[in-house]
Amino acid sequence: MSKHGYETGRLNLPFVGHCTFGKQPICLEWDKIEADVAILGAPFDMGTQYRAGARFGPRSIREASTLFSFGHGGAYDFEDDITYLPVDKVRMVDIGDADIIHTDTINSHANIETGVRAILKAGALPVVLGGDHSVHIPCIRAFDDQPPVHIIHIDAHLDFVDERHGVRYGHGNPLRRASEMSHVTGFTQMGIRNVSSSNREDYQAARDAGSDILSVRDVRRLGTEGVLARIPEGVRYYATVDVDGFDPSIAPGTGTPSHGGFLYYEVLELFQGLAKRGDIVGIDFVEVAPDYDQSGSTAFLAAQFLMNVLGFIFHERDQRAG
Amino acid sequence: MSKHGYETGRLNLPFVGHCTFGKQPICLEWDKIEADVAILGAPFDMGTQYRAGARFGPRSIREASTLFSFGHGGAYDFEDDITYLPVDKVRMVDIGDADIIHTDTINSHANIETGVRAILKAGALPVVLGGDHSVHIPCIRAFDDQPPVHIIHIDAHLDFVDERHGVRYGHGNPLRRASEMSHVTGFTQMGIRNVSSSNREDYQAARDAGSDILSVRDVRRLGTEGVLARIPEGVRYYATVDVDGFDPSIAPGTGTPSHGGFLYYEVLELFQGLAKRGDIVGIDFVEVAPDYDQSGSTAFLAAQFLMNVLGFIFHERDQRAG
Amino acid sequence: MSKHGYETGRLNLPFVGHCTFGKQPICLEWDKIEADVAILGAPFDMGTQYRAGARFGPRSIREASTLFSFGHGGAYDFEDDITYLPVDKVRMVDIGDADIIHTDTINSHANIETGVRAILKAGALPVVLGGDHSVHIPCIRAFDDQPPVHIIHIDAHLDFVDERHGVRYGHGNPLRRASEMSHVTGFTQMGIRNVSSSNREDYQAARDAGSDILSVRDVRRLGTEGVLARIPEGVRYYATVDVDGFDPSIAPGTGTPSHGGFLYYEVLELFQGLAKRGDIVGIDFVEVAPDYDQSGSTAFLAAQFLMNVLGFIFHERDQRAG
Amino acid sequence: MSKHGYETGRLNLPFVGHCTFGKQPICLEWDKIEADVAILGAPFDMGTQYRAGARFGPRSIREASTLFSFGHGGAYDFEDDITYLPVDKVRMVDIGDADIIHTDTINSHANIETGVRAILKAGALPVVLGGDHSVHIPCIRAFDDQPPVHIIHIDAHLDFVDERHGVRYGHGNPLRRASEMSHVTGFTQMGIRNVSSSNREDYQAARDAGSDILSVRDVRRLGTEGVLARIPEGVRYYATVDVDGFDPSIAPGTGTPSHGGFLYYEVLELFQGLAKRGDIVGIDFVEVAPDYDQSGSTAFLAAQFLMNVLGFIFHERDQRAG
Amino acid sequence: MSKHGYETGRLNLPFVGHCTFGKQPICLEWDKIEADVAILGAPFDMGTQYRAGARFGPRSIREASTLFSFGHGGAYDFEDDITYLPVDKVRMVDIGDADIIHTDTINSHANIETGVRAILKAGALPVVLGGDHSVHIPCIRAFDDQPPVHIIHIDAHLDFVDERHGVRYGHGNPLRRASEMSHVTGFTQMGIRNVSSSNREDYQAARDAGSDILSVRDVRRLGTEGVLARIPEGVRYYATVDVDGFDPSIAPGTGTPSHGGFLYYEVLELFQGLAKRGDIVGIDFVEVAPDYDQSGSTAFLAAQFLMNVLGFIFHERDQRAG
Amino acid sequence: MSKHGYETGRLNLPFVGHCTFGKQPICLEWDKIEADVAILGAPFDMGTQYRAGARFGPRSIREASTLFSFGHGGAYDFEDDITYLPVDKVRMVDIGDADIIHTDTINSHANIETGVRAILKAGALPVVLGGDHSVHIPCIRAFDDQPPVHIIHIDAHLDFVDERHGVRYGHGNPLRRASEMSHVTGFTQMGIRNVSSSNREDYQAARDAGSDILSVRDVRRLGTEGVLARIPEGVRYYATVDVDGFDPSIAPGTGTPSHGGFLYYEVLELFQGLAKRGDIVGIDFVEVAPDYDQSGSTAFLAAQFLMNVLGFIFHERDQRAG
């Protein structure tokens, strides 16, 4: 009897079987990761200032990703006439979740960092499923022994708060924390909008830290090419995507929605361009809180986006490898 | 006492009364249909590969359609300065649902086919409310003794799978099955997008079958007129609309959502043009799964779209009749 | 071709077809009702003091009732070894909804009254689907030219408010209004409970009007037989059932839930006894607000209860007729 | 101990504390309002013709508004480089809700009117949270001793019905009623669309009353500047915003959704222009029915929009004051 | 003009007005509390081990409590023939929420403790609305300068974990922490059930600490009187009620549900007896997570229970005072 | 680095990590199962006659089961003073799902049968998570080379339909099909109730096949011991549990709910007795349709029940093994 129990193979419909990211194999021994991409869940949401629930982000994204799992040698896109993520070339594993310690932010973050370091050590691309945006802090910290990165940040909020009431590791602080790390060379922050996105001091601090801050309307005015032209070329990018950077119409399931956000292709085309312009070496996708979206659209967005972007990254790597 | 029991008539608010499509009369004797349009429910969802629930599509669309029912001699649209669907000119009936046999795809499909044939025999325009997209197969098969049709297909997915694990009548197969019928002269497939829409072989097969395949972005690039220009003129169209051709933001209640879909006017204006360009002789609207959309938006979309399109069709028929 | 379009008949699964009560035939000409039971919707909820939404009670109960519709000559209950509602003996029709006039309580109530009078004129048993509890007022008023009735009232609240801020026809007033009608000979009010059920003055007024008021715990202490013994025997009963008389565990979908209510068999067995003890000549079932119960349990409760009770009534009538 | 009980102040996260609009202070003594803006809830929904539930609009908008409450001296918007609503300059109070009398439209409306008059007497800008659109009638009536206003109307529906079945104060009538008041000098009605928006007679009546009626597509064709140019300049505007003027994708939680509506910035930029072009002296925001939007997006839309627009109004007033 | 703006007073329906507990007055200056009962929200949920969301417990309970707010001199219960909570005798205030610091358990707990101390200093009975069960720790700690208390604990889980992975202040630890305080003289823990409730060591530790541990079935076997007889008489009780002590049928909206729990009257009658047997001097009601209960039943349970119990407490105090 | 990546082990909170049943290890190679219990998902719902959605039963039960996963050497129950499922004694594996072929009942059932046979071949106890009740057919068929079994059936419906419209493998047929198998020696069917449970002919057929049919009220009248006494002693039991045998109050998430069902301990105590009376050698738990229960209660019920029953079975096996 063959694997999964049927001699003639499986149809393996999306709704059938365990939920791993894209129905990829599980690898729970973190010192034995052999893959090009490794998915890590970071179900931490104690950093939220309004609605919690992002702790179920990883499970919901994995479940949604099964819809995008059934390929035939890879994922064919007729628009590009490319088969992305060819199964024989791009190995993906799902390494489970970082261990979360309730009431304890410091140790929970440390555990996330451990996971990302394990992925990096294995030479794989880390894709972290949040959790709230504070998980970006340990994710980016884990890159401190890697070559420098430029951060691509999609969000409704600037997340550049330094400290309030002693809080330095909440979901309003991650980009500020990143700005303090020497292996982070700059930022392009996109989607930032409206009166709840920042205050004047934090905005100034981000600018002083060398950030290029673009609202949704700025991005639309500039166009994909115009935006890309402002981003350093040929460097390593780390992408941190807060799902509330997208519009509430397609991403209602999040803690702090803000109207007027990005639509799907706006961000997707940006990332397709980005994959050509440099190398995306790490991703965290955060703030999916599935209990606020009974339709599941938000989790489908996360899963579809990640599948698409991973396809772009490895296609370009393959192209570059010639 | 007059009909419905009040001498002075009824206000007949949308939330009052039985749910038939547009609050139109019921005709359960299928050999006595006397109408210009006949609505048939096809609550079959055993063809789905991910989320089921489209079996409640017909009931949800009927319920939603009551919101669009209270007219005064017809449905006035000030943008066009036209009163569509004048009650004295366009007769609509709701003939109920095709009988569905659980566990039995073949007989369920046969029962749907019987319903559509009865409508055609009565000389009425069939409008079928799915159900999953596999119901398109019996719908289009029922046209085999009618003059040829060109299929207009709105969908996120190509639905051109031939056979997998013996499955030939699931919701991934309908357009392939249609392509095998001699009364189908061609296809325009629009909204097809992303890596889960097809594989390379099926895409090629569709192209070989003479299909014009346009992504959402293709349609936007071409514009309504540009798209219409690619569609054969002066012929008979059969429209099969999968609600997931629309964007999840307005159609979250479906089994296999895909981000980056059409917005309302994009499809509506296409159909307004289509009604002028030829004669739409049949419609199936499928994959509304209301339990995944607590707001009801998806069912409102289906109901509003069908009301609008029926208005266009009969207005143009009336214009042509002079 | 036979009725409903298939020569070999229909399987007619619950999820197939239009939603009428129990899938019974529609009769919209109220002067042509020929039936033993007639179902009337009264989708009025302007009388509510907290959550509205009971306007969708009739539609939700009709939908739920389709689950209990597929019989084989009737509805067999093995516990009683009886086939209830034999199709050849008990004729049921669904006469649609009373016309509701938004902003206008008086005329909406008048329209409900018209419907009930039409049913009574046809000699059928009226079953009215609310709507909020204020619809009891026109229902019971329509009996003013009938022989007297004793009211059986199931509710968490006493509903015996006379007038506050000019309001006399809200959902807190119906039993008080009924108490003012000469054809109402008495009341048995059951399920009344907790501090929000009444105030001391209204309680005293109900007692003065000859009401026997029993809390849920009273009913449990007395037992079914003990309760029945307190109810006048051999008279005509009119039953007004507020779904919040039941426990929120089985009836969450209502406007003003109150914990500690009746479970299913507690009320059912009471009604089975009641059907033997006298003749139930009219029923209103009110306050189902389906949007507050995504599971549908509350509407299933209403539908199942009504099916069961109608079975009891006509079985006993048949027994008495010998 | 300082206010709110902590010597070192409060972090006051959005999810903490009572729900008042923007966490602003409550003032329940209506003859003691001292503020620039006063928020009044009008939880009346007996005027609805389809889904009710707008009675919970005020509570849901207040809850959602807490997300937009935590400022630092005001609400900074980096796109405009302006700190809106500086706490030392713009005083806001929440005066609670108008008293609603169930079953009684006339007195409920009168109570709303009393509240708006109290706000006007205090010299504050009234912002009324509906409730259904019929609450616009008492709102605008309360301006009858004020200088004239031009009405800016955002809606999917024309709301210009005169009378049907005796109904003159339902949610289909408010603009017609306003048109009969001498202190209303004209209308700009935007977002009106589709066959359920009006009938030919009402449309003509609105035109005859001097209304400029623009569909969503009209507004898009004209552009923000083009639309503004059609609106009288330098006058006093009263804005009545029905949330169904927005697209169901961002405002599903409403009673009568209509596809093809406005997106966020389309309306926001119009109001930013309007605040420059004249003085907005009153606002009602209506038809948020939160129970139909489990994600909360609709209430967030209302809260965010009102915060933004209030910012524009007082910024422009401050600019004009020099 | 009178308070709330109407000369003739207000009808003040439940759905009207701001949400304070029972529509009681707000007192945000914690050094000026003058009341017999003070309600404090403790919206902290970082101590949860499964589903979060209890941070919205206080808001949901306040909203639900408005249903139980409209009295006439008090809350009449005809079963007891008592008017509970006479408005002229029992003064209640809602003092808002303790300030919560995201990511910071220690300071959040300290802020809760400050609130309870302020209430105690004012001589009022503290009623704390959780938040997760860890908030019991600061609540009970605030009693350290008060006379000793016996803890009455309703819960599915023993909550007697000492420390795991460094966690000592999560929602599995509160009773263990309480057991370490010298002003806590003993425990009666009821509702504890099933394999997830404890482990053998913690169970033994609780027994060693002098706890009387009763499962739901134990309580049923003993009966109300039997249970009361095991509880020390004439002492001061502090009640900590985890809503998951109740059955999921009436309390689905919680983080860690466990089937087989208490029904409403089982717990209510216990507390009615308890109020006679000694003096209840403090209450925390925790773990209501409203987003998991779309019907609102769980929040209604909390509100109704607290209203009922407060009635019992002050009635007995009044009786004792003679 | 140890398994799961942390040197000091994991706290492993319920919300962390992949969803397998009870967080037990996965074994996808069905010829290498080494365990005492093997969990198989059977996500087939094409046999349903009303609401579908049971295809997501396995995923929802696995997710819910993580709440009951964190043990310390096993699952301690203080009521019995037993540590059930000691990790060193009872090995459990989750073998994933049977492959489902949309539109194809026969092959889907065959694939389920293959899975159960693989478990039996490995000498493990099969626990199958439905899916609709038709999956019982392949489950019980897989026992045809095992010693005979007596079937314990919990359900609201008799499920004894022979054939209607050609359907023999739908969710109304499973017990009839089982009755035709020679390795099935008898039935005890419990929970059967109300008019939709059966018709007279099927009831008689079940009785003729030697079934003991007990309604919920029968079971309550007999008591646990009374019921057990009617069940053959010392034999092998196969249990098929339809979640609608439980009351809708605790199991709303199912396709065909029926009021008046079992509460938790009623069924649990029966199975605890059963485990002592004979050997339970297989279980299928079916008809959990999670999308109809936003609270998750139904899936928690399934998970908790299975954990409890597995504990009973292996405890008794251990006792018997001495």
PDB file of N, CA and C in Angstrom, chain B residues 202-243:
ATOM      1  N   ASP B 202      -5.524  21.813 -19.195  1.00  0.00           N
ATOM      2  CA  ASP B 202      -6.928  22.215 -19.343  1.00  0.00           C
ATOM      3  C   ASP B 202      -7.023  23.559 -20.050  1.00  0.00           C
ATOM      4  N   TYR B 203      -6.096  24.437 -19.697  1.00  0.00           N
ATOM      5  CA  TYR B 203      -6.079  25.737 -20.345  1.00  0.00           C
ATOM      6  C   TYR B 203      -5.905  25.561 -21.854  1.00  0.00           C
ATOM      7  N   GLN B 204      -4.975  24.694 -22.195  1.00  0.00           N
ATOM      8  CA  GLN B 204      -4.726  24.457 -23.619  1.00  0.00           C
ATOM      9  C   GLN B 204      -5.948  23.832 -24.287  1.00  0.00           C
ATOM     10  N   ALA B 205      -6.582  22.912 -23.569  1.00  0.00           N
ATOM     11  CA  ALA B 205      -7.767  22.255 -24.131  1.00  0.00           C
ATOM     12  C   ALA B 205      -8.884  23.269 -24.392  1.00  0.00           C
ATOM     13  N   ALA B 206      -9.031  24.207 -23.485  1.00  0.00           N
ATOM     14  CA  ALA B 206     -10.065  25.226 -23.670  1.00  0.00           C
ATOM     15  C   ALA B 206      -9.739  26.087 -24.884  1.00  0.00           C
ATOM     16  N   ARG B 207      -8.480  26.474 -24.962  1.00  0.00           N
ATOM     17  CA  ARG B 207      -8.071  27.266 -26.128  1.00  0.00           C
ATOM     18  C   ARG B 207      -8.311  26.479 -27.416  1.00  0.00           C
ATOM     19  N   ASP B 208      -7.976  25.210 -27.381  1.00  0.00           N
ATOM     20  CA  ASP B 208      -8.177  24.371 -28.560  1.00  0.00           C
ATOM     21  C   ASP B 208      -9.653  24.246 -28.912  1.00  0.00           C
ATOM     22  N   ALA B 209     -10.489  24.326 -27.910  1.00  0.00           N
ATOM     23  CA  ALA B 209     -11.928  24.229 -28.156  1.00  0.00           C
ATOM     24  C   ALA B 209     -12.509  25.551 -28.623  1.00  0.00           C
ATOM     25  N   GLY B 210     -11.640  26.510 -28.814  1.00  0.00           N
ATOM     26  CA  GLY B 210     -12.108  27.781 -29.351  1.00  0.00           C
ATOM     27  C   GLY B 210     -12.528  28.794 -28.318  1.00  0.00           C
ATOM     28  N   SER B 211     -12.039  28.601 -27.127  1.00  0.00           N
ATOM     29  CA  SER B 211     -12.443  29.532 -26.087  1.00  0.00           C
ATOM     30  C   SER B 211     -11.557  30.772 -26.075  1.00  0.00           C
ATOM     31  N   ASP B 212     -12.200  31.905 -25.825  1.00  0.00           N
ATOM     32  CA  ASP B 212     -11.473  33.149 -25.581  1.00  0.00           C
ATOM     33  C   ASP B 212     -11.454  33.346 -24.061  1.00  0.00           C
ATOM     34  N   ILE B 213     -10.262  33.270 -23.493  1.00  0.00           N
ATOM     35  CA  ILE B 213     -10.125  33.277 -22.033  1.00  0.00           C
ATOM     36  C   ILE B 213      -9.529  34.597 -21.582  1.00  0.00           C
ATOM     37  N   LEU B 214     -10.276  35.297 -20.734  1.00  0.00           N
ATOM     38  CA  LEU B 214      -9.836  36.610 -20.286  1.00  0.00           C
ATOM     39  C   LEU B 214      -9.808  36.670 -18.773  1.00  0.00           C
ATOM     40  N   SER B 215      -8.706  37.111 -18.234  1.00  0.00           N
ATOM     41  CA  SER B 215      -8.623  37.310 -16.790  1.00  0.00           C
ATOM     42  C   SER B 215      -9.339  38.606 -16.419  1.00  0.00           C
ATOM     43  N   VAL B 216      -9.492  38.820 -15.136  1.00  0.00           N
ATOM     44  CA  VAL B 216     -10.087  40.079 -14.677  1.00  0.00           C
ATOM     45  C   VAL B 216      -9.263  41.252 -15.185  1.00  0.00           C
ATOM     46  N   ARG B 217      -7.969  41.109 -15.073  1.00  0.00           N
ATOM     47  CA  ARG B 217      -7.120  42.204 -15.535  1.00  0.00           C
ATOM     48  C   ARG B 217      -7.182  42.372 -17.044  1.00  0.00           C
ATOM     49  N   ASP B 218      -7.344  41.285 -17.764  1.00  0.00           N
ATOM     50  CA  ASP B 218      -7.540  41.396 -19.225  1.00  0.00           C
ATOM     51  C   ASP B 218      -8.795  42.215 -19.517  1.00  0.00           C
ATOM     52  N   VAL B 219      -9.877  41.874 -18.828  1.00  0.00           N
ATOM     53  CA  VAL B 219     -11.141  42.569 -19.064  1.00  0.00           C
ATOM     54  C   VAL B 219     -10.995  44.049 -18.748  1.00  0.00           C
ATOM     55  N   ARG B 220     -10.290  44.365 -17.654  1.00  0.00           N
ATOM     56  CA  ARG B 220     -10.098  45.779 -17.304  1.00  0.00           C
ATOM     57  C   ARG B 220      -9.255  46.488 -18.359  1.00  0.00           C
ATOM     58  N   ARG B 221      -8.238  45.810 -18.842  1.00  0.00           N
ATOM     59  CA  ARG B 221      -7.386  46.433 -19.863  1.00  0.00           C
ATOM     60  C   ARG B 221      -8.170  46.698 -21.147  1.00  0.00           C
ATOM     61  N   LEU B 222      -9.002  45.746 -21.519  1.00  0.00           N
ATOM     62  CA  LEU B 222      -9.752  45.862 -22.777  1.00  0.00           C
ATOM     63  C   LEU B 222     -10.907  46.851 -22.663  1.00  0.00           C
ATOM     64  N   GLY B 223     -11.484  46.956 -21.486  1.00  0.00           N
ATOM     65  CA  GLY B 223     -12.682  47.779 -21.335  1.00  0.00           C
ATOM     66  C   GLY B 223     -13.899  47.039 -21.852  1.00  0.00           C
ATOM     67  N   THR B 224     -15.071  47.516 -21.437  1.00  0.00           N
ATOM     68  CA  THR B 224     -16.314  46.841 -21.826  1.00  0.00           C
ATOM     69  C   THR B 224     -16.418  46.709 -23.342  1.00  0.00           C
ATOM     70  N   GLU B 225     -16.166  47.791 -24.031  1.00  0.00           N
ATOM     71  CA  GLU B 225     -16.308  47.749 -25.484  1.00  0.00           C
ATOM     72  C   GLU B 225     -15.297  46.808 -26.119  1.00  0.00           C
ATOM     73  N   GLY B 226     -14.092  46.856 -25.597  1.00  0.00           N
ATOM     74  CA  GLY B 226     -13.043  45.986 -26.120  1.00  0.00           C
ATOM     75  C   GLY B 226     -13.383  44.511 -25.940  1.00  0.00           C
ATOM     76  N   VAL B 227     -13.950  44.191 -24.809  1.00  0.00           N
ATOM     77  CA  VAL B 227     -14.346  42.811 -24.575  1.00  0.00           C
ATOM     78  C   VAL B 227     -15.484  42.414 -25.508  1.00  0.00           C
ATOM     79  N   LEU B 228     -16.489  43.288 -25.577  1.00  0.00           N
ATOM     80  CA  LEU B 228     -17.641  42.971 -26.422  1.00  0.00           C
ATOM     81  C   LEU B 228     -17.220  42.719 -27.866  1.00  0.00           C
ATOM     82  N   ALA B 229     -16.238  43.473 -28.286  1.00  0.00           N
ATOM     83  CA  ALA B 229     -15.793  43.344 -29.672  1.00  0.00           C
ATOM     84  C   ALA B 229     -15.224  41.952 -29.979  1.00  0.00           C
ATOM     85  N   ARG B 230     -14.783  41.260 -28.940  1.00  0.00           N
ATOM     86  CA  ARG B 230     -14.222  39.920 -29.146  1.00  0.00           C
ATOM     87  C   ARG B 230     -15.289  38.831 -29.154  1.00  0.00           C
ATOM     88  N   ILE B 231     -16.487  39.200 -28.774  1.00  0.00           N
ATOM     89  CA  ILE B 231     -17.564  38.217 -28.674  1.00  0.00           C
ATOM     90  C   ILE B 231     -18.362  38.225 -29.984  1.00  0.00           C
ATOM     91  N   PRO B 232     -18.666  37.041 -30.520  1.00  0.00           N
ATOM     92  CA  PRO B 232     -19.427  36.981 -31.765  1.00  0.00           C
ATOM     93  C   PRO B 232     -20.704  37.822 -31.668  1.00  0.00           C
ATOM     94  N   GLU B 233     -21.013  38.538 -32.721  1.00  0.00           N
ATOM     95  CA  GLU B 233     -22.157  39.441 -32.691  1.00  0.00           C
ATOM     96  C   GLU B 233     -23.382  38.786 -33.309  1.00  0.00           C
ATOM     97  N   GLY B 234     -24.543  39.171 -32.834  1.00  0.00           N
ATOM     98  CA  GLY B 234     -25.784  38.744 -33.457  1.00  0.00           C
ATOM     99  C   GLY B 234     -26.119  37.283 -33.273  1.00  0.00           C
ATOM    100  N   VAL B 235     -25.473  36.666 -32.311  1.00  0.00           N
ATOM    101  CA  VAL B 235     -25.765  35.246 -32.087  1.00  0.00           C
ATOM    102  C   VAL B 235     -26.565  35.089 -30.804  1.00  0.00           C
ATOM    103  N   ARG B 236     -26.849  33.857 -30.498  1.00  0.00           N
ATOM    104  CA  ARG B 236     -27.547  33.533 -29.261  1.00  0.00           C
ATOM    105  C   ARG B 236     -26.510  33.231 -28.179  1.00  0.00           C
ATOM    106  N   TYR B 237     -26.675  33.877 -27.023  1.00  0.00           N
ATOM    107  CA  TYR B 237     -25.753  33.653 -25.916  1.00  0.00           C
ATOM    108  C   TYR B 237     -26.437  32.852 -24.819  1.00  0.00           C
ATOM    109  N   TYR B 238     -25.672  31.961 -24.261  1.00  0.00           N
ATOM    110  CA  TYR B 238     -26.107  31.321 -23.018  1.00  0.00           C
ATOM    111  C   TYR B 238     -25.097  31.746 -21.957  1.00  0.00           C
ATOM    112  N   ALA B 239     -25.589  32.304 -20.863  1.00  0.00           N
ATOM    113  CA  ALA B 239     -24.684  32.815 -19.835  1.00  0.00           C
ATOM    114  C   ALA B 239     -24.649  31.896 -18.629  1.00  0.00           C
ATOM    115  N   THR B 240     -23.447  31.501 -18.256  1.00  0.00           N
ATOM    116  CA  THR B 240     -23.284  30.723 -17.026  1.00  0.00           C
ATOM    117  C   THR B 240     -22.382  31.526 -16.096  1.00  0.00           C
ATOM    118  N   VAL B 241     -22.972  31.958 -14.991  1.00  0.00           N
ATOM    119  CA  VAL B 241     -22.292  32.877 -14.094  1.00  0.00           C
ATOM    120  C   VAL B 241     -22.006  32.188 -12.762  1.00  0.00           C
ATOM    121  N   ASP B 242     -20.738  31.965 -12.491  1.00  0.00           N
ATOM    122  CA  ASP B 242     -20.323  31.455 -11.193  1.00  0.00           C
ATOM    123  C   ASP B 242     -20.064  32.676 -10.324  1.00  0.00           C
ATOM    124  N   VAL B 243     -20.727  32.732  -9.178  1.00  0.00           N
ATOM    125  CA  VAL B 243     -20.632  33.936  -8.348  1.00  0.00           C
ATOM    126  C   VAL B 243     -19.203  34.193  -7.910  1.00  0.00           C
TER     127      VAL B 243
END
